[in-house]
CSV table of C-alpha atoms in Angstrom, one decimal:
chain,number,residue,atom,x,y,z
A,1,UNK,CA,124.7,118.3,91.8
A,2,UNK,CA,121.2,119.4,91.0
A,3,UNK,CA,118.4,120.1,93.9
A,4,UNK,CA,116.2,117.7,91.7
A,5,UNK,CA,118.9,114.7,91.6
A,6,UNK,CA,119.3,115.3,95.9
A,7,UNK,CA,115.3,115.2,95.7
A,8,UNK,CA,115.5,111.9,93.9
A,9,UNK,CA,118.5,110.6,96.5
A,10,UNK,CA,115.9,111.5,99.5
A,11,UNK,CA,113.2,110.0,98.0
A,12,UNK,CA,115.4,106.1,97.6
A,13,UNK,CA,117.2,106.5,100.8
A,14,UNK,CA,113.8,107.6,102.6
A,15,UNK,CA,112.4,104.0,100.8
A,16,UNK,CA,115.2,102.4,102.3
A,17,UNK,CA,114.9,103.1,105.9
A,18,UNK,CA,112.6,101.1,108.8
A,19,UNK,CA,109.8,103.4,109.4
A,20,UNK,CA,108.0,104.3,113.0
A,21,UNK,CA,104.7,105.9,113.5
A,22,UNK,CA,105.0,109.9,113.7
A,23,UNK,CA,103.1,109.9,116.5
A,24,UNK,CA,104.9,107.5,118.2
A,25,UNK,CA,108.0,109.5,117.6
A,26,UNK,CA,106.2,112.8,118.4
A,27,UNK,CA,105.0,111.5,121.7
A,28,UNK,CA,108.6,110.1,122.7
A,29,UNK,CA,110.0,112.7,122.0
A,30,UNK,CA,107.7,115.0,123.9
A,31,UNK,CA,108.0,112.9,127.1
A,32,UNK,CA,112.4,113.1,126.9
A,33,UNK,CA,111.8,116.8,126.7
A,34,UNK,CA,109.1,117.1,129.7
A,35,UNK,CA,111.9,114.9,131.7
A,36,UNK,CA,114.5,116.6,131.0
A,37,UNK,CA,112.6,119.9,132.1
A,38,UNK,CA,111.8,118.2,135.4
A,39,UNK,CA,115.5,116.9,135.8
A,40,UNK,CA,117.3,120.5,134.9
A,41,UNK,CA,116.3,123.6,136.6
A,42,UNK,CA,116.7,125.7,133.7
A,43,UNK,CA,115.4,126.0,130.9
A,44,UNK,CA,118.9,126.9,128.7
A,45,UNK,CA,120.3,123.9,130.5
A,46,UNK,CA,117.5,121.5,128.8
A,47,UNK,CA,118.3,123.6,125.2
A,48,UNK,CA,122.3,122.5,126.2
A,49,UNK,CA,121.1,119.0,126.8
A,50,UNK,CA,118.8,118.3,123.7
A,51,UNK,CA,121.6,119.8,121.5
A,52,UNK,CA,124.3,117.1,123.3
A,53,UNK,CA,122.4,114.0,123.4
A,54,UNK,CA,121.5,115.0,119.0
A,55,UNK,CA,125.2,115.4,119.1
A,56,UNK,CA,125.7,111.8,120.2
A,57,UNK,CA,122.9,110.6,118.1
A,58,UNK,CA,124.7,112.2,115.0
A,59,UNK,CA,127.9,111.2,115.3
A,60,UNK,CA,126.4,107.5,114.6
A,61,UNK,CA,124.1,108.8,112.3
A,62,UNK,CA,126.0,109.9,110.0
A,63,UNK,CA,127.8,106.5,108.9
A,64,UNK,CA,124.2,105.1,108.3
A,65,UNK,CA,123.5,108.2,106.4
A,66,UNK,CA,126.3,107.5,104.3
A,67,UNK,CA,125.6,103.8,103.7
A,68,UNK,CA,122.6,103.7,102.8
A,69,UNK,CA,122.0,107.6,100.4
A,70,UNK,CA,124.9,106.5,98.9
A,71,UNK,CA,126.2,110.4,98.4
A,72,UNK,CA,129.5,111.5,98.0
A,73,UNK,CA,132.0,114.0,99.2
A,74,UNK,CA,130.2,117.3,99.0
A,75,UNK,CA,132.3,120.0,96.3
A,76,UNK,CA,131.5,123.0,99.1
A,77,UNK,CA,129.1,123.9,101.7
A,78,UNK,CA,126.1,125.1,99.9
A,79,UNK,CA,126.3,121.2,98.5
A,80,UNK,CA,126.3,120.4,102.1
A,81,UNK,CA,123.6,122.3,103.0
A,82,UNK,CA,121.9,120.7,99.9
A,83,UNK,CA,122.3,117.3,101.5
A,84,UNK,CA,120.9,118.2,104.8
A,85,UNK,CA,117.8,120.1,103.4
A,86,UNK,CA,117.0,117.1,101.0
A,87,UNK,CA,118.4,114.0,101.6
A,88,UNK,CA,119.4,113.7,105.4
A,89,UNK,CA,115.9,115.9,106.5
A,90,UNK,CA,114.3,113.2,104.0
A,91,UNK,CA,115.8,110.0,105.0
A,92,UNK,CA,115.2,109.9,109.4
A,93,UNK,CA,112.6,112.3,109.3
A,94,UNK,CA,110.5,112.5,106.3
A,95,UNK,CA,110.3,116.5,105.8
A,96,UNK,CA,112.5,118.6,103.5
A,97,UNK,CA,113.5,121.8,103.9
A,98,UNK,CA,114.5,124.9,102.1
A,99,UNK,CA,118.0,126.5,102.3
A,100,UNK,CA,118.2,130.7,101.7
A,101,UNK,CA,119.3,133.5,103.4
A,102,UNK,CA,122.8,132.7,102.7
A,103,UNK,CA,125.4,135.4,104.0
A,104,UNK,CA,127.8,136.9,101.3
A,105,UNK,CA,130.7,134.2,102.1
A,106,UNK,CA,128.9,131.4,101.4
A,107,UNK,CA,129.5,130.5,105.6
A,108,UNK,CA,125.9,130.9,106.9
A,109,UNK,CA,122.4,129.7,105.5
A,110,UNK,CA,119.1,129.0,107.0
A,111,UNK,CA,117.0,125.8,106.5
A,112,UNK,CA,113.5,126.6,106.8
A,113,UNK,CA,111.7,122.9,107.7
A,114,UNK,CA,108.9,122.4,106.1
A,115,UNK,CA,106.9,120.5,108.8
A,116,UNK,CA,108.7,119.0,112.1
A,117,UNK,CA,107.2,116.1,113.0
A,118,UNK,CA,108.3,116.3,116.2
A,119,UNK,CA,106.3,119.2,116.9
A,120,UNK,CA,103.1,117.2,116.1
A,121,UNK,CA,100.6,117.8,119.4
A,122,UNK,CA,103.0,120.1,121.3
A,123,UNK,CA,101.6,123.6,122.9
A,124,UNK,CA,104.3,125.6,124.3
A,125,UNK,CA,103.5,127.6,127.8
A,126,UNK,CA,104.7,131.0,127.8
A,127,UNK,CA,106.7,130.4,130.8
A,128,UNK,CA,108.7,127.9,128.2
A,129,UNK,CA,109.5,130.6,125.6
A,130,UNK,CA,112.8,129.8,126.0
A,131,UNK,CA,112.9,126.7,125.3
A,132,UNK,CA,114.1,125.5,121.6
A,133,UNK,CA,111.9,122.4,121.6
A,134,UNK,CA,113.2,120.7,118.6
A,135,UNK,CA,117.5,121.6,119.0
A,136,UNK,CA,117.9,117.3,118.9
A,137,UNK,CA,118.1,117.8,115.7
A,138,UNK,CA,120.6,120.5,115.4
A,139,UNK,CA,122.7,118.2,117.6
A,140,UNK,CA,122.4,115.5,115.1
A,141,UNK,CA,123.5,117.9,111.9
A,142,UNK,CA,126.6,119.0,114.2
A,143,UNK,CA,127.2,115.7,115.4
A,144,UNK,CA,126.9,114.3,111.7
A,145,UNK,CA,129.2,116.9,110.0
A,146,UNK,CA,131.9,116.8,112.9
A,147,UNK,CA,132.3,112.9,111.7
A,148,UNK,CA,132.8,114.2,108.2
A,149,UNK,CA,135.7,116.9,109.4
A,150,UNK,CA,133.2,120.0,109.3
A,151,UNK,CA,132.6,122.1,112.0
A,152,UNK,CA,129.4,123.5,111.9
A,153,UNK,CA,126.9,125.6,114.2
A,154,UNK,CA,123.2,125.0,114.4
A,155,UNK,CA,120.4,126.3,116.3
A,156,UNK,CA,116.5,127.3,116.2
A,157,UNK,CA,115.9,130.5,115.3
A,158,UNK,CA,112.3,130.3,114.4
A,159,UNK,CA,109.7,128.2,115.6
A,160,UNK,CA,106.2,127.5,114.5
A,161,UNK,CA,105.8,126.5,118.1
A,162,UNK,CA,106.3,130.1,119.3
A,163,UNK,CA,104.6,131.5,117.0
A,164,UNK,CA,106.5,132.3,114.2
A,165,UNK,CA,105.5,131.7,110.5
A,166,UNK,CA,108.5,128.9,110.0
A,167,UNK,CA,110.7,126.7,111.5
A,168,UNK,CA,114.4,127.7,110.9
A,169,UNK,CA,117.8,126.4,111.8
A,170,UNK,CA,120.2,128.7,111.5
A,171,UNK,CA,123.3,126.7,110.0
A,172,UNK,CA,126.8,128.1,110.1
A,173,UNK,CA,130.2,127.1,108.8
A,174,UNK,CA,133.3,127.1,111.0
A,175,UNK,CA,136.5,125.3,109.8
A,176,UNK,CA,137.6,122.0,108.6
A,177,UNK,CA,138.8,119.5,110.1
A,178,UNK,CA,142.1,118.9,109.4
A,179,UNK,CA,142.6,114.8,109.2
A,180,UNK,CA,145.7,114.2,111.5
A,181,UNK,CA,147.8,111.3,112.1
A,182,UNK,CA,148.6,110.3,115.4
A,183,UNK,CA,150.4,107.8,117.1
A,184,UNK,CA,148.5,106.1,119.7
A,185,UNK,CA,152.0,105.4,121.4
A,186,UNK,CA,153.3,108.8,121.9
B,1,UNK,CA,142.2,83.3,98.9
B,2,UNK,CA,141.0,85.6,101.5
B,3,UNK,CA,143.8,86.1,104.3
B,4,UNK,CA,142.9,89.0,106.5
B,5,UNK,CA,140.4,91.8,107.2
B,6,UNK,CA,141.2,95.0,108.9
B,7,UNK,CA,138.6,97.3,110.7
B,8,UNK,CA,140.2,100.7,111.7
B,9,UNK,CA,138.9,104.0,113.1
B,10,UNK,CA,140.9,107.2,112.0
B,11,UNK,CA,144.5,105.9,112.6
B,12,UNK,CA,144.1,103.0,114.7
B,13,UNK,CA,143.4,99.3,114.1
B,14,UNK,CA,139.7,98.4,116.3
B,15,UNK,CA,139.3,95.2,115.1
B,16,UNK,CA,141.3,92.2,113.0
B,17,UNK,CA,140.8,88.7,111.6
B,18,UNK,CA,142.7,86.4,109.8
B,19,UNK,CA,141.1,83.8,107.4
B,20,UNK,CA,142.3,80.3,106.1
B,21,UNK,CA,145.1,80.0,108.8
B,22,UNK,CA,146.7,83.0,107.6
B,23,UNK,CA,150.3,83.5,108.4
B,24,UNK,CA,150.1,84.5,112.1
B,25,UNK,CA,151.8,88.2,112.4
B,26,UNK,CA,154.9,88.0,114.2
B,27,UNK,CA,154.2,91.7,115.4
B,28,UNK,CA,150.5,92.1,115.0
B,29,UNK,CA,150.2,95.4,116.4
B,30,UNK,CA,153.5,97.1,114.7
B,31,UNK,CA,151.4,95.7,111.2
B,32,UNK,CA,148.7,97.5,112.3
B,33,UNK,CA,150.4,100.7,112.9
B,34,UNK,CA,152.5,100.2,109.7
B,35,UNK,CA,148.9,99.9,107.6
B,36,UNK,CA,147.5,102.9,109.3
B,37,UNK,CA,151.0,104.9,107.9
B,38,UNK,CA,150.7,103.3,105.0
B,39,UNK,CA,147.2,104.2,104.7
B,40,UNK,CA,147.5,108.3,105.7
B,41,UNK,CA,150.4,108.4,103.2
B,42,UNK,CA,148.5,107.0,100.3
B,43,UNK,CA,145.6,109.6,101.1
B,44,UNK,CA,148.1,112.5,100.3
B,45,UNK,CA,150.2,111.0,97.6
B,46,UNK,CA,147.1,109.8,95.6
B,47,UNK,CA,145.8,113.5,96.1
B,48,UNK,CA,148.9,115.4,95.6
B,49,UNK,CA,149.8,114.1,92.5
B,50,UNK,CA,146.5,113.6,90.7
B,51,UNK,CA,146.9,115.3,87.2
B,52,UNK,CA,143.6,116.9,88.1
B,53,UNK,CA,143.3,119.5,90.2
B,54,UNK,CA,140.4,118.9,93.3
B,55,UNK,CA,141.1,122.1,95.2
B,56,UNK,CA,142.3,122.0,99.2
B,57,UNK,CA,138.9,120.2,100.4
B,58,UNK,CA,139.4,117.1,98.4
B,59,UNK,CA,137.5,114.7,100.6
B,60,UNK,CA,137.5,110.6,100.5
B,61,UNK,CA,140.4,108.8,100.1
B,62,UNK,CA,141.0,107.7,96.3
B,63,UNK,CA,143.6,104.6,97.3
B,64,UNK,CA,141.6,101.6,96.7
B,65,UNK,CA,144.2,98.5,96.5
B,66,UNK,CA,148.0,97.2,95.8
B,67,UNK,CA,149.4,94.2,95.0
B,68,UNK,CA,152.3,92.8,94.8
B,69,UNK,CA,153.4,88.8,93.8
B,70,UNK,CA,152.7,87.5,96.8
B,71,UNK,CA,149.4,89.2,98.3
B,72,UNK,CA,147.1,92.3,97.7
B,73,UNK,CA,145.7,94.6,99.8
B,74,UNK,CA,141.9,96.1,99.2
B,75,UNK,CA,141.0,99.1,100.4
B,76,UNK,CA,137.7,101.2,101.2
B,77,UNK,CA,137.4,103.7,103.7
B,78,UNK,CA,134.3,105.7,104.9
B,79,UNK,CA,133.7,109.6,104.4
B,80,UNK,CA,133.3,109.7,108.4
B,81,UNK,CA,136.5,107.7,108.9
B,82,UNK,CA,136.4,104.0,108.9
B,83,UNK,CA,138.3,102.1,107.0
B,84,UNK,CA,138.2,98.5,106.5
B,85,UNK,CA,140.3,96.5,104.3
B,86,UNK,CA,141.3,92.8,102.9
B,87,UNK,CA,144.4,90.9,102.3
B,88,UNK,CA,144.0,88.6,99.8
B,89,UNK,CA,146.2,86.7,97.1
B,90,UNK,CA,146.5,88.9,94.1
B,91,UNK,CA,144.7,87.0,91.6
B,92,UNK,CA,141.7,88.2,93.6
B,93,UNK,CA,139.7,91.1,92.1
B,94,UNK,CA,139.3,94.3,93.3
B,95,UNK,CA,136.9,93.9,96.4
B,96,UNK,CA,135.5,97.1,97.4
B,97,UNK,CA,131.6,96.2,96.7
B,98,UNK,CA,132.2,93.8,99.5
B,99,UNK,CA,133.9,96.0,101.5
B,100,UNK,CA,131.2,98.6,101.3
B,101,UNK,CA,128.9,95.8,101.9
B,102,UNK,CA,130.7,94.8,105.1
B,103,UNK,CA,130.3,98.5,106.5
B,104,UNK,CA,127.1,99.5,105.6
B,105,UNK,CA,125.4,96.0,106.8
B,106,UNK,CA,127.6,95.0,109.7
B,107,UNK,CA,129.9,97.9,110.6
B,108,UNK,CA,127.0,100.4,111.1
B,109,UNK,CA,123.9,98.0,111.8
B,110,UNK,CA,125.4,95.8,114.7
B,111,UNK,CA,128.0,98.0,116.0
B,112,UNK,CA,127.5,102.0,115.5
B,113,UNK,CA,124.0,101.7,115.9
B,114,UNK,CA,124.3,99.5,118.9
B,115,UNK,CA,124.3,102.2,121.9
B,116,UNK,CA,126.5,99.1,123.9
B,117,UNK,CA,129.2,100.7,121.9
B,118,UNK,CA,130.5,104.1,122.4
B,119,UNK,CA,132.2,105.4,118.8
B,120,UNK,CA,136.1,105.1,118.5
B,121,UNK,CA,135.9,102.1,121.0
B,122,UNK,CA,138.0,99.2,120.0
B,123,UNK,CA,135.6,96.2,119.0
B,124,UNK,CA,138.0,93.7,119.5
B,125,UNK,CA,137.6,91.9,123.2
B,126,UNK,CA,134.0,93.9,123.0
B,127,UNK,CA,131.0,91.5,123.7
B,128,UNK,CA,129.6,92.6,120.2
B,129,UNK,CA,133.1,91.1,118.4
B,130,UNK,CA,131.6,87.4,118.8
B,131,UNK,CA,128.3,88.1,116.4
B,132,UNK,CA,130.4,90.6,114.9
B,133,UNK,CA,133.0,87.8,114.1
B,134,UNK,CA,130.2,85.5,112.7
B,135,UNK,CA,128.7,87.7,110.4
B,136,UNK,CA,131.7,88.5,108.8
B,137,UNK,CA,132.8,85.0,108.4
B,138,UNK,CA,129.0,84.1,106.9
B,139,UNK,CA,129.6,87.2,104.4
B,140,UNK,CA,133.2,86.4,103.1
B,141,UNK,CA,133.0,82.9,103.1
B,142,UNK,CA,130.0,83.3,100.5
B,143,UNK,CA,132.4,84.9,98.4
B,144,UNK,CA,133.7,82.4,95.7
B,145,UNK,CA,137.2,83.9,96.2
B,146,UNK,CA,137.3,83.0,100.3
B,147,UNK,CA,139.3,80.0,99.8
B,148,UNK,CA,140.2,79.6,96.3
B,149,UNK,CA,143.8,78.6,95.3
B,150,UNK,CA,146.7,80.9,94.7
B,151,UNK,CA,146.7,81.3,91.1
């Protein structure tokens, strides 16, 4: 499907959802990150911990994702990618983003956010350079495509916040998940 | 005539209810596990012998329902694994909006977003299963096929 019909689709499922005041979310968010660097002694370890608890977040994410875009099985993973940039991005946080830089198998892209609104009124120290402020939300794309039998990986690797031009999530394909059955007796 | 309705993560069975004093399952839990079978089979036979060709990443499950003369069974399932279904009478129509409904109103608004409980947890004995319970009731019995006569 066309990046214009997935623009449309993030638009109505963007309509749909409760809203909260960016700041509200920006300064939230701001003081789970400050505790978490005054809980862990390093700074990787608080990267590790963001990315987990987005994780958790996307694994239930993802089914209110699905109920309420209404968007179907994806044909491949530049769709997917698609429906991150413009629909997911969209819906919980109100920003879009661009996907390029794709690698020659089709396996890797980069989504370059247009605005994070959870970097509204941050200043990063230079003794926090490395810190990847906003990786919550790479744990919720993981999180979200693990649910949907696709195993991705997903990390900052620009940030506005340190300086660079963009914000980019690097986004890369790993397998699918084959759907099992199991018997919960044996 | 509703009967039944099934809630199940991947391949087990997290929640049930029967309607209209539904026959009571001699073996509720071999059921269970015969639907989740039943269910994983369908997936691949639907898929393997569609006349079109969908590649080796098909995704979704295209079952929706069976019937036979005495019952039917209706069938939705959700691209990150839920499924929930009906047993009905089969003069009942095909009941997937209301399935649909069911998960993206109750399944994900009062239990997956509900941080209480932890995904793949079974909702049955859970102390979200009683409002869980009532708002399934107050959606199905609204339905004008909840208690209508065998045809």
């Amino acid at each position: 499907m066309s990046r214009q019909h997935y623009l449309k689709a993030g638009e109505v499922a963007f309509s749909k959802m409760d809203k909260v005041s960016a700041e509200l979310l920006a300064l939230t968010y701001g003081s789970l990150v400050t505790q978490l660097l005054k809980d862990k002694e390093e700074i990787e370890s608080v990267n590790v911990q963001l990315e987990k608890m987005g994780y958790n977040i996307g694994i239930r994410l993802v089914d209110e994702f699905l109920a309420k875009s209404g968007i179907g099985p994806c044909q491949d993973f530049r769709d997917t990618a698609e429906v991150i940039a413009k629909v997911a991005l969209k819906m919980f946080l109100n920003v879009t983003a661009d996907v390029t830089g794709w690698n020659s198998d089709l396996t890797a892209c980069t989504l370059v956010l247009h605005d994070n609104p959870l970097n509204e009124f941050v200043e990063l120290p230079a003794s926090m350079a490395g810190l990847k402020y906003g990786e919550l939300i790479c744990g919720v794309i993981r999180g979200g495509l693990e649910q949907v039998h696709m195993r991705v990986s997903c990390t900052f690797v620009k940030d506005v916040l340190k300086g660079d031009d963009t914000s980019e999530i690097a986004l890369e394909f790993k397998e699918i998940l084959k759907e099992e059955f199991v018997d919960e007796d044996e | 005539m509703l009967y039944s309705f099934y809630l199940y993560y991947r391949h087990y069975c997290v929640y049930h209810e029967a309607f209209n004093h539904g026959r009571v399952a001699k073996d509720l839990r071999g059921d269970q596990k015969l639907i989740s079978g039943l269910l994983f089979s369908m997936k691949s036979f639907c898929q393997k012998i569609n006349p079109k060709d969908l590649g080796p990443n098909a995704l979704g499950n295209p079952f929706r329902s069976y019937s036979t003369p005495e019952y039917k069974l209706h069938y939705f399932e959700s691209l990150s694994g839920y499924k929930l279904l009906f047993m009905t009478d089969p003069s009942v129509p095909l009941l997937r909006e209301l399935l649909s409904f069911i998960y993206g109103s109750l399944v994900v608004e009062q239990i997956i977003k509900n941080p209480t409980f932890d995904i793949g947890e079974r909702l049955t004995g859970h102390p979200l299963a009683p409002a869980f319970s009532k708002a399934l009731n107050d959606c199905v019995q609204a339905t004008p096929f909840f208690a209508s006569l065998p045809q």
